[in-house]
Short mmCIF file of C-alpha atoms in Angstrom, two decimals:
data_model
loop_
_atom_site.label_atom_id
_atom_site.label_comp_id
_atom_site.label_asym_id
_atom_site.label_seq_id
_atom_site.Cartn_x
_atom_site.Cartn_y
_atom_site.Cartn_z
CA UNK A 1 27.96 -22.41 -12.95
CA UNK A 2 25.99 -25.99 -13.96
CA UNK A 3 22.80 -25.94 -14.14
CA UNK A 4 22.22 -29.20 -11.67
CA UNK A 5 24.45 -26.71 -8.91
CA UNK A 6 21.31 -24.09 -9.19
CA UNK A 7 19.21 -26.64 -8.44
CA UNK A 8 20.84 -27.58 -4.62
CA UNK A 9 19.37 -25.63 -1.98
CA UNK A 10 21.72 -23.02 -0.18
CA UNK A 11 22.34 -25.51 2.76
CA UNK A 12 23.08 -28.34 0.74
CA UNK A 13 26.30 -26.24 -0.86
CA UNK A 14 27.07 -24.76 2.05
CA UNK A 15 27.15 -28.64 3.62
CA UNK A 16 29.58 -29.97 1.08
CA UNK A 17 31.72 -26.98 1.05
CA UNK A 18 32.44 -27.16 5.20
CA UNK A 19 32.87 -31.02 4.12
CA UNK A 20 35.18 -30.93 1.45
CA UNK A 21 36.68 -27.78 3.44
CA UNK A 22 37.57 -30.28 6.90
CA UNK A 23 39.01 -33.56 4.41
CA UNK A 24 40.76 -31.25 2.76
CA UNK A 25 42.31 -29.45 6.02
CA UNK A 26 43.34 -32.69 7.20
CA UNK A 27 44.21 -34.31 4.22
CA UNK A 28 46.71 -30.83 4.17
CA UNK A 29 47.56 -31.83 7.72
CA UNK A 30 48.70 -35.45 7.18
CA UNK A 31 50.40 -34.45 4.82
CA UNK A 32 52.70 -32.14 6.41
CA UNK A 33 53.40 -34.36 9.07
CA UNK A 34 54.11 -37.32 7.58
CA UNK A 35 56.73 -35.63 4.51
CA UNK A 36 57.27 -32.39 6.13
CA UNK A 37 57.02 -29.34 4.31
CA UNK A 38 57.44 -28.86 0.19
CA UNK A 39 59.69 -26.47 -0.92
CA UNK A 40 59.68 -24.66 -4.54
CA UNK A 41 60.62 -22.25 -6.36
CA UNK A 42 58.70 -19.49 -8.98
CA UNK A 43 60.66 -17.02 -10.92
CA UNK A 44 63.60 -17.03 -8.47
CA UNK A 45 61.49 -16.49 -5.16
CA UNK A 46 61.29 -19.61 -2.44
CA UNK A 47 57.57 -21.15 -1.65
CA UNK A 48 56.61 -23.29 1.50
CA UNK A 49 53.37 -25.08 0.10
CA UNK A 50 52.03 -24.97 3.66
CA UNK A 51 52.34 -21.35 3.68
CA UNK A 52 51.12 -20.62 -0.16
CA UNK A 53 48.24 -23.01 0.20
CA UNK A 54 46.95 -22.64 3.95
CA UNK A 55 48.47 -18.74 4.58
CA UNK A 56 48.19 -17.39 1.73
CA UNK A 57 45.36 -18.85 -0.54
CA UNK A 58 42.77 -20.26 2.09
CA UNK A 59 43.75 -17.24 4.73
CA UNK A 60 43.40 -14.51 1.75
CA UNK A 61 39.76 -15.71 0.86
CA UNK A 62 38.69 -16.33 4.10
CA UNK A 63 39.58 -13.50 5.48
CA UNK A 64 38.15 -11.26 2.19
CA UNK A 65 34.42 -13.40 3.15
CA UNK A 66 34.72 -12.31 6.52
CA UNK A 67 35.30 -9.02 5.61
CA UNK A 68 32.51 -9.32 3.47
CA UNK A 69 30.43 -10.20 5.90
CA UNK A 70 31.11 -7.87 8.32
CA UNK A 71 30.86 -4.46 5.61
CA UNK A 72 27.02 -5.20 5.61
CA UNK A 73 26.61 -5.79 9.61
CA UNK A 74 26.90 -1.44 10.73
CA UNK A 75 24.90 -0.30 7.45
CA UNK A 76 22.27 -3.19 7.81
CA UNK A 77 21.90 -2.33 11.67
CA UNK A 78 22.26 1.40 11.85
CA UNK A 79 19.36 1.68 8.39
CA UNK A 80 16.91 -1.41 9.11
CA UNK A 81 16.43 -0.35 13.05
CA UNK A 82 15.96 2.97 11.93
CA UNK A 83 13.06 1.87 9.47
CA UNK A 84 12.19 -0.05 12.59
CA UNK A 85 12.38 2.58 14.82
CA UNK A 86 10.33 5.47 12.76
CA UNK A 87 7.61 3.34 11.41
CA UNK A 88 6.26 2.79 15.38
CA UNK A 89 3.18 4.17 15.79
CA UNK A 90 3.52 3.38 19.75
CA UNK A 91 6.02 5.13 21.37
CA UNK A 92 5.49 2.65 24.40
CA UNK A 93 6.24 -0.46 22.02
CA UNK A 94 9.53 0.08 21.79
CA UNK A 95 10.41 0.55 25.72
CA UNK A 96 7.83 -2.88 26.06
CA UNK A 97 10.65 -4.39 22.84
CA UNK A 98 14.12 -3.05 24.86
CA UNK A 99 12.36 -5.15 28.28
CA UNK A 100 10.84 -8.55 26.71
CA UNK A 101 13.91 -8.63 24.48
CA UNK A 102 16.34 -7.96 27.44
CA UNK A 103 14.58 -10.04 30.31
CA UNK A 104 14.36 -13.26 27.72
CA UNK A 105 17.84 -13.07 26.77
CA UNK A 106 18.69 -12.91 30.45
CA UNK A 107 16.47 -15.77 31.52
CA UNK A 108 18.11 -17.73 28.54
CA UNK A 109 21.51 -17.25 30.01
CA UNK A 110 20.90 -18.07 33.17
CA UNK A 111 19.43 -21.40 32.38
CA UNK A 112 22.52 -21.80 29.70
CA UNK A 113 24.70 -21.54 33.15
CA UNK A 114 23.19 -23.28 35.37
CA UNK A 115 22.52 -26.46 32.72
CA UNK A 116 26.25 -26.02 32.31
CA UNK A 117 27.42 -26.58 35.77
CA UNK A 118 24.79 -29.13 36.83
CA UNK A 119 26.05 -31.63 33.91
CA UNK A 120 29.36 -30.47 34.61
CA UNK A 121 29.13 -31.92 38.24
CA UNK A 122 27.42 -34.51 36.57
CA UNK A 123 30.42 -35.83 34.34
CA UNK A 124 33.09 -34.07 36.50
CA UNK A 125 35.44 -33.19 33.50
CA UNK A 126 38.67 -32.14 35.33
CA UNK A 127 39.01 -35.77 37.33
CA UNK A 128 41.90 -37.33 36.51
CA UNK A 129 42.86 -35.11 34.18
CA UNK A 130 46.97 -35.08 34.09
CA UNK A 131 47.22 -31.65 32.70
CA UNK A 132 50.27 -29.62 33.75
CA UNK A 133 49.40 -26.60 35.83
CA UNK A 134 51.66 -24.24 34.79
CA UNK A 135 49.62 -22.52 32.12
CA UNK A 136 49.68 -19.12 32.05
CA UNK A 137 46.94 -16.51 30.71
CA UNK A 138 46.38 -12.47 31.10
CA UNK A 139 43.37 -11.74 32.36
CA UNK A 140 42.35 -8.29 30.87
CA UNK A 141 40.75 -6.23 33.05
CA UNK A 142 36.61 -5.94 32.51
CA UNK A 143 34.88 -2.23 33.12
CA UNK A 144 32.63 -1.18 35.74
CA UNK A 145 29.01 -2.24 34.91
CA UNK A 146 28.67 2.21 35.26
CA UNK A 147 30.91 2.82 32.60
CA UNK A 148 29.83 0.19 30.48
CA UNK A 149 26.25 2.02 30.11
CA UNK A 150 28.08 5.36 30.07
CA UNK A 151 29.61 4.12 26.79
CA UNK A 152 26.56 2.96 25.77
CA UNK A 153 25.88 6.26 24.04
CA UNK A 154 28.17 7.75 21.44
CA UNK A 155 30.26 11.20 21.80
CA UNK A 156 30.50 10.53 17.84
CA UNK A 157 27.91 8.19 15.91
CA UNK A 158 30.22 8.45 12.65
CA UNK A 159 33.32 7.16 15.10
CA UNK A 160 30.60 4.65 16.67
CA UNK A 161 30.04 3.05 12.79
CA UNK A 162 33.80 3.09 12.16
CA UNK A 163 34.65 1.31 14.59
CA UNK A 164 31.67 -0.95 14.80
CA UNK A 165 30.60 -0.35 18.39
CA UNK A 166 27.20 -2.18 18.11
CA UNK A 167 25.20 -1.00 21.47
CA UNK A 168 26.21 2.80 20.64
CA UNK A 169 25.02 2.21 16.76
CA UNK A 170 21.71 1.02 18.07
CA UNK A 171 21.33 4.01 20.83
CA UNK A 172 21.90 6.85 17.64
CA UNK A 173 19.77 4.76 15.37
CA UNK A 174 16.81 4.10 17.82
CA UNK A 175 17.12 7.77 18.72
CA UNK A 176 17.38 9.00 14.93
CA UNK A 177 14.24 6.86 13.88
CA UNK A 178 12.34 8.29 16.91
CA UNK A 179 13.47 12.14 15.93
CA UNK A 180 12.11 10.72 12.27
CA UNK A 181 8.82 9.86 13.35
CA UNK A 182 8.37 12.78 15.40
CA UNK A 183 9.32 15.61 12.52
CA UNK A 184 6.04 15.03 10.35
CA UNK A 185 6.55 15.05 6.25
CA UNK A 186 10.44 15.79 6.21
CA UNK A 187 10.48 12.07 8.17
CA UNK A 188 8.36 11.11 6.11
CA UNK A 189 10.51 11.73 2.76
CA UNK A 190 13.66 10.50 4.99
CA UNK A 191 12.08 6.94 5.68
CA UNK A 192 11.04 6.42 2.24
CA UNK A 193 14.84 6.91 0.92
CA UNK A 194 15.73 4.21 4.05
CA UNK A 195 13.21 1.50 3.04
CA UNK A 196 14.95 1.84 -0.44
CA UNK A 197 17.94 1.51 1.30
CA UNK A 198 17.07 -1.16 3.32
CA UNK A 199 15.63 -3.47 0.49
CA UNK A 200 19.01 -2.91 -1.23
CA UNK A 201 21.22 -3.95 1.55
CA UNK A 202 18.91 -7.26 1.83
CA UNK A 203 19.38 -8.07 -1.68
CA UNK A 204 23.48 -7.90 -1.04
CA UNK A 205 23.08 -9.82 2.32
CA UNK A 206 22.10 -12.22 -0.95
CA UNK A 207 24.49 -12.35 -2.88
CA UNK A 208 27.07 -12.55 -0.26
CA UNK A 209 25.00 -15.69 1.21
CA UNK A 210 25.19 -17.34 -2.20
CA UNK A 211 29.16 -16.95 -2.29
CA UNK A 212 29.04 -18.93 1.25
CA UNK A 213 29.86 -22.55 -0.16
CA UNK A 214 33.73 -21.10 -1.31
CA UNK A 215 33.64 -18.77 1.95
CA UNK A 216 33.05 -21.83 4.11
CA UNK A 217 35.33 -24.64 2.37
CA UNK A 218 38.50 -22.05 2.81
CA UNK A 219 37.78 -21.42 5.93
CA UNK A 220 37.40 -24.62 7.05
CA UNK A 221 40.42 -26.16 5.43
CA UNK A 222 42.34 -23.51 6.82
CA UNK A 223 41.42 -24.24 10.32
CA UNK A 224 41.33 -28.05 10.09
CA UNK A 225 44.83 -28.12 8.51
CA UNK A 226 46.06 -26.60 11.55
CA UNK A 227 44.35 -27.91 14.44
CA UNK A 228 46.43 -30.42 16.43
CA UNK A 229 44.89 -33.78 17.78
CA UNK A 230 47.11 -33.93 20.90
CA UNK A 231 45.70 -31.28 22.97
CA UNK A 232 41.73 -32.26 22.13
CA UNK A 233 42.57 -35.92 23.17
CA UNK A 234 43.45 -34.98 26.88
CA UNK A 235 40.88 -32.07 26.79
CA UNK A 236 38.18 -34.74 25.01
CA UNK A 237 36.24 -34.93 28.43
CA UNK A 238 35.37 -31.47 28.53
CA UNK A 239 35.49 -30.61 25.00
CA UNK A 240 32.57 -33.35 24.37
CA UNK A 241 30.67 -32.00 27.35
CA UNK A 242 30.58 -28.31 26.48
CA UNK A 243 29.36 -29.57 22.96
CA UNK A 244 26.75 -31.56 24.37
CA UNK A 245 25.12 -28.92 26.53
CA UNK A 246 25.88 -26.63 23.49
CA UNK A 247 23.59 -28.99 21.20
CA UNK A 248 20.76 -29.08 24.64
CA UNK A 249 20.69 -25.77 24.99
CA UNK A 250 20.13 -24.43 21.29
CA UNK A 251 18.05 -27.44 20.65
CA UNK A 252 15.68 -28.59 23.58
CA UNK A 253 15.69 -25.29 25.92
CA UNK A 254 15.31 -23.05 22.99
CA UNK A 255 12.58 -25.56 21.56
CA UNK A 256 10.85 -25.83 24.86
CA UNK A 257 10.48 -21.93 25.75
CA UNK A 258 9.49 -21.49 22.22
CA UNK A 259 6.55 -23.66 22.54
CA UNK A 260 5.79 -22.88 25.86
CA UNK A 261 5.13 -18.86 25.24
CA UNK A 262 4.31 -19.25 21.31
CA UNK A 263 2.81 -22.72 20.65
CA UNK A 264 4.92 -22.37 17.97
CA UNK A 265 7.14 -25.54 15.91
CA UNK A 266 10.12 -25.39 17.64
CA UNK A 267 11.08 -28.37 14.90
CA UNK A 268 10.19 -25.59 11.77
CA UNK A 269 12.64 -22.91 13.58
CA UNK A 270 15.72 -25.01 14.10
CA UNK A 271 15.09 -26.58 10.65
CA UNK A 272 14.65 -23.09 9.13
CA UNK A 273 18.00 -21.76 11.05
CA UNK A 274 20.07 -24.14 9.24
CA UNK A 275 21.94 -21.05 6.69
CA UNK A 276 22.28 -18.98 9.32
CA UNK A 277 23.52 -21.45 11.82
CA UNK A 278 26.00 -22.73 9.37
CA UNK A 279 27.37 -19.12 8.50
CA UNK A 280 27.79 -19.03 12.44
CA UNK A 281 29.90 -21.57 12.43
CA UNK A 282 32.06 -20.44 10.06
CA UNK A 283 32.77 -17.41 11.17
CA UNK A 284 32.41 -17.40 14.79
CA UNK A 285 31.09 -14.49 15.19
CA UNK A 286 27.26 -13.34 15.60
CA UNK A 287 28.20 -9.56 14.57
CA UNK A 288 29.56 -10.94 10.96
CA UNK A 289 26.50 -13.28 10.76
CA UNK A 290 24.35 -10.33 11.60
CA UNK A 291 23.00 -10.01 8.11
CA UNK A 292 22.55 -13.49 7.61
CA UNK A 293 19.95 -13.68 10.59
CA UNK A 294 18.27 -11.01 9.44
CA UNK A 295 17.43 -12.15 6.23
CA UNK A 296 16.15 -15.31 8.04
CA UNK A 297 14.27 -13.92 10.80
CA UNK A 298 12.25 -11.58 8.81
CA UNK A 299 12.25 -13.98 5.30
CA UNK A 300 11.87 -17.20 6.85
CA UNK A 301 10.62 -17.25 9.91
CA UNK A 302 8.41 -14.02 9.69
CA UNK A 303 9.27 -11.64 12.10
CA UNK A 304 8.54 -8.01 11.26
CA UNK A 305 11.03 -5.24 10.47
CA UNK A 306 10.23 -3.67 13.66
CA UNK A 307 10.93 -6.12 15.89
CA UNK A 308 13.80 -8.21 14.08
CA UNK A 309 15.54 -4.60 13.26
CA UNK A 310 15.50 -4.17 17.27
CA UNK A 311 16.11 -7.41 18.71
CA UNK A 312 18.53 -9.19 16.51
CA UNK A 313 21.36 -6.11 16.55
CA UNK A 314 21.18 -6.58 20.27
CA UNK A 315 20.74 -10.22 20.84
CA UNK A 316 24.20 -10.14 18.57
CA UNK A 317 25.61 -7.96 21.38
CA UNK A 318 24.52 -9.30 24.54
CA UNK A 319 23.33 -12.59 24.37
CA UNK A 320 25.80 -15.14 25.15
CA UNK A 321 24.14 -18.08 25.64
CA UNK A 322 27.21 -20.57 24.35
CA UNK A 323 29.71 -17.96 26.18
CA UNK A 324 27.82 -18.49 29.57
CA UNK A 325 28.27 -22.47 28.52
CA UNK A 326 31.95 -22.40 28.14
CA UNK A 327 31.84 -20.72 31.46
CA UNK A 328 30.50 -22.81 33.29
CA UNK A 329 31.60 -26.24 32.11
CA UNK A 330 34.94 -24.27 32.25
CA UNK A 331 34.15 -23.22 36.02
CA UNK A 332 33.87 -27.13 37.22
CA UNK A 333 36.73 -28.28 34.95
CA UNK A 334 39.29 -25.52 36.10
CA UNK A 335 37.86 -26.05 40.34
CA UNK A 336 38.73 -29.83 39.61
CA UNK A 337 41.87 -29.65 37.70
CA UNK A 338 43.12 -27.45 40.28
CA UNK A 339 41.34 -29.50 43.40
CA UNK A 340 39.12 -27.04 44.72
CA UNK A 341 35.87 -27.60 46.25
CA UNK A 342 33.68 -24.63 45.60
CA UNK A 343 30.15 -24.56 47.57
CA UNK A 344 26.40 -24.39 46.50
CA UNK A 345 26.84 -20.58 47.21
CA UNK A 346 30.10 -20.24 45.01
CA UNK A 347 27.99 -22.07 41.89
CA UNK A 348 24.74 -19.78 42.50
CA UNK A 349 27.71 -16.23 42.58
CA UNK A 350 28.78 -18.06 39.00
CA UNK A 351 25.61 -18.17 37.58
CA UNK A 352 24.53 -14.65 39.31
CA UNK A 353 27.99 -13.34 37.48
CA UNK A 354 28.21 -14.64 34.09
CA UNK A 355 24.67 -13.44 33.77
CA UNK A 356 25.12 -9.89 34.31
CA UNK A 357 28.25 -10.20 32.86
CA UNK A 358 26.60 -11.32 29.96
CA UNK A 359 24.91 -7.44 30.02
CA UNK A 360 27.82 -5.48 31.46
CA UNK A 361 30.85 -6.32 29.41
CA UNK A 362 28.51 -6.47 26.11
CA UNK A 363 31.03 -4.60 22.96
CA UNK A 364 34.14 -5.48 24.87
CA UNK A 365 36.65 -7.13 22.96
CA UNK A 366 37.50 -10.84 23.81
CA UNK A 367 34.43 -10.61 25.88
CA UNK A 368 34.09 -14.24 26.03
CA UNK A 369 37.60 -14.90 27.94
CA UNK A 370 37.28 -11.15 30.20
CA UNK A 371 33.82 -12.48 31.28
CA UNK A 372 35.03 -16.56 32.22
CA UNK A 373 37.97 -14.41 34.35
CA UNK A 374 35.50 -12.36 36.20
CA UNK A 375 33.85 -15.58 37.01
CA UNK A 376 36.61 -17.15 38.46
CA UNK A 377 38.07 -14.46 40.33
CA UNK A 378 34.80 -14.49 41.80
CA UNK A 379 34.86 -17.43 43.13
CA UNK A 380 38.97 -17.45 43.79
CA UNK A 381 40.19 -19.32 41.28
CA UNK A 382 43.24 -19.24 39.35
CA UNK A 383 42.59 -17.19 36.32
CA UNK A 384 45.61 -19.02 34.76
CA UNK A 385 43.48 -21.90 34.47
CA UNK A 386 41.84 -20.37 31.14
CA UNK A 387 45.02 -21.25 29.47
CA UNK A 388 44.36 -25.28 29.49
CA UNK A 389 41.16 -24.73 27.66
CA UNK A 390 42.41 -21.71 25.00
CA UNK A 391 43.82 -24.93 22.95
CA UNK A 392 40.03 -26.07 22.07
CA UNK A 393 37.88 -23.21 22.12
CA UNK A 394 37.92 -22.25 18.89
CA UNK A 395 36.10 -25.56 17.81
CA UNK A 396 33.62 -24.92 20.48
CA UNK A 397 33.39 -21.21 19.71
CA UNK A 398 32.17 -21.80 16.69
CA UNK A 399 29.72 -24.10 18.05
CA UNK A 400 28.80 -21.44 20.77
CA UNK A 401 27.86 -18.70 17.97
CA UNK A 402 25.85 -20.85 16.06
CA UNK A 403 23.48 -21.29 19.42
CA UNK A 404 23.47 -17.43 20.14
CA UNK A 405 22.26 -16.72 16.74
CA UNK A 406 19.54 -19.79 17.46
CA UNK A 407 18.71 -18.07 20.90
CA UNK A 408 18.44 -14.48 18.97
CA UNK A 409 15.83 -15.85 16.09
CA UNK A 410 14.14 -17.97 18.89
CA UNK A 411 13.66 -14.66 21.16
CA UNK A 412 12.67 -12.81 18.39
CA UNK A 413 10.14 -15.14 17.48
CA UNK A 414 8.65 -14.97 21.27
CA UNK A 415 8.78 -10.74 21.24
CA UNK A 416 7.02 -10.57 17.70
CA UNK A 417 4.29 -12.88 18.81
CA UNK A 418 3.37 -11.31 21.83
CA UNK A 419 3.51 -7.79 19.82
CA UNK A 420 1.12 -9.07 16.65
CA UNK A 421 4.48 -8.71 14.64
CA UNK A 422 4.94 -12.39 13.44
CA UNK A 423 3.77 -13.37 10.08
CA UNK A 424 2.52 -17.51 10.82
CA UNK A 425 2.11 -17.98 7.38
CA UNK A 426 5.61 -16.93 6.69
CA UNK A 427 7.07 -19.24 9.49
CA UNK A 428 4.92 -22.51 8.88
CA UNK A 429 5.43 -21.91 4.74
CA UNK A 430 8.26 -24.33 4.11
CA UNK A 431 9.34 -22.72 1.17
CA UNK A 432 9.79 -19.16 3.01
CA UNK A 433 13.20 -17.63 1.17
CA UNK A 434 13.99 -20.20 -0.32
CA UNK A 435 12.86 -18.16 -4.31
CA UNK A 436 15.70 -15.17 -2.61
CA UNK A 437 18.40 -17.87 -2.34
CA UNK A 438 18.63 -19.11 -5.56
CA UNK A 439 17.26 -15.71 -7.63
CA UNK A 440 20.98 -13.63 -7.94
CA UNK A 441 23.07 -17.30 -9.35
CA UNK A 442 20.52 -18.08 -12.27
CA UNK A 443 20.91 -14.42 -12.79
CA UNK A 444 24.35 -14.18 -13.09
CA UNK A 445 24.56 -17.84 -14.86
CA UNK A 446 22.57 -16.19 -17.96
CA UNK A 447 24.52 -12.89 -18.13
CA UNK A 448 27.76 -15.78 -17.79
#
């Protein structure tokens, strides 16, 4: 690598990779529509350039930096909470973590709701909105709020890890660093050997960051190469509206409640949440971007191991701020599409719903859709109606998970304060992680 690429800050390459990733995607696009498909040949086998460039190139290393990604998310969570967890000298501190981190990322989604539906009645996105009606979708069914903290605690922690089941990981590991700090010197040995531990996984969290610029332009041209500009033109009404209360929510709310209980710069946390927020993006997924807000919260913005190892691994679980959103813009679009006139009441049980929701059907696979279907069976409407949005949401979703990554650094921020755990230095130091960045490329460039 060139010397003048060293000296561009991580953001700045991961910037022109997600722009040279979307011209390229539709460049691919027009392309294909306009002269079809190009056929060829290699040593006797038949190539469609769509599928060798889009499936098979850009899918192959997008999918390998997602994967990437996500190997570092159970280690990272299951050894830094445990550090966490074992170096608390206050048993009561973490029960006082568990309920500031909870309540906050409760009020957070409430207000995310209720913003949603107020603008939403506001703009009135399903008026006059020709869509056809006979869109299907299979709503799967949500568990009971019982057994959802039932499975809360693992039958098998090594089964838990394999399979990624976050709330379970961080029930063994809170409970393993707790047994730690209670057993005297053998703890004491143990927690040195996961410090060590710890410190490596950062440093990978790292290097994978640094490989983000090719990670992001694949997956990027992947997905812009394929999405179609028919169904966002008659979904453009709501599609612009969830993205605007998106963009409110992570930046004003979060900014407001930030200064109101820290006196904190909101402005020096969004600008410092730019890495993280891109990965987010990306990938759509808090869990895979896990690592990435770790590194911030703790290197950036200052939050101490034992708060960021607690709060982050579940903010990634149950806060769905952009999910709750969705929901709600989706509630008012889907009531008008399908003319019906839901009460003051029926808005308040949505809000009251998604909330909880938020909580109860936290781990569940294609939470996001389960939850908006719980909603509007709630309030007794057609849960087919999810299918005329399903053509857009992936755009938004990755809006959505960069603003529940925001909302997790932003509550951490609040819980370390209050606990003494926030370094101000750290988070009003401009230059905080930015030496970590750029450290592992000149040191690969010189053993080039």
């Amino acid at each position: 690598m060139s010397q003048s690429a060293n000296k561009l800050s991580l953001t700045a390459r991961i910037f022109i990779g997600m722009g040279a990733g979307i011209i390229t995607g539709w460049l691919l696009q027009l392309l294909f529509d306009n002269s079809g498909d190009f056929r060829f040949s290699i040593f006797g086998f038949e190539f469609s350039t769509y599928t060798f460039l889009v499936e098979g190139i850009f899918s192959t290393i997008g999918a390998i930096f997602i994967a990437s990604l996500k190997m570092l998310v159970v280690p990272l969570v299951f050894i830094s909470l445990v550090c966490g967890t074992c170096s608390l000298s206050d048993p009561g501190k973490l029960g006082r973590l568990g309920l500031k981190s909870v309540s906050l990322y409760i009020l957070t989604t409430a207000i995310a709701i209720t913003l949603a539906i107020s603008l939403g009645l506001v703009v009135s996105p399903g008026s006059n909105v020709l869509m056809p009606t006979d869109a299907s979708y299979v709503a799967k069914e949500a568990p009971s709020f019982s057994q959802v903290i039932i499975n809360m605690f693992p039958t098998n922690p090594i089964k838990s890890m394999a399979e990624g089941n976050m709330l379970q990981i961080i029930i063994f590991a809170v409970l393993f660093g707790v047994a730690m700090a209670m057993t005297g010197d053998a703890g004491k040995r143990l927690g040195a050997v996961f410090e060590d531990l710890n410190t490596i996984i950062m440093k990978l969290v790292t290097i994978i960051m640094n490989l983000a610029p090719y990670g992001v332009f694949v997956l990027m041209a992947k997905l812009f190469s394929t999405i179609g500009g028919d169904m966002l033109g008659s979904l453009a009404k709501y599609f612009f509206l969830v993205l605007v209360v998106l963009i409110l929510h992570g930046t004003i709310v979060y900014s407001v409640l930030l200064k109101t209980m820290t006196g904190l710069s909101p402005f020096t946390m969004i600008k410092k949440m730019r890495d993280a927020a891109l990965f987010a993006f990306t990938t759509s997924s808090s869990s895979a971007t896990l690592p990435v807000t770790i590194e911030t919260a703790r290197n950036k913005l200052g939050v101490g191991k034992s708060v960021s190892s607690f709060t982050l691994p579940l903010g990634s679980t149950i806060n769905m701020d952009g999910t709750a959103i969705m929901q709600g813009v989706a509630t008012v679009f889907i009531a008008q599409v399908y003319g019906v006139d839901l009460t003051l009441g029926d808005y308040i049980m949505v809000v009251f719903t998604a909330t909880l929701a938020s909580v109860g059907t936290a781990g569940v696979p294609g939470v996001g859709l389960i939850m908006l279907a719980m909603v509007l069976q709630q309030v007794n409407l057609p849960v087919e109606g999810i299918g005329l949005i399903i053509g857009v949401d992936r755009l938004l979703d990755m809006t959505r998970t960069a603003v529940n990554i925001t909302g997790d650094c932003m509550v951490s921020c609040v819980v370390a304060k209050s606990e003494g755990e926030l370094d101000e230095a750290v988070y009003n130091d401009p230059d905080a992680g930015i030496k970590e960045e750029t450290v592992d490329f000149e040191h690969f460039d010189k053993n080039a």
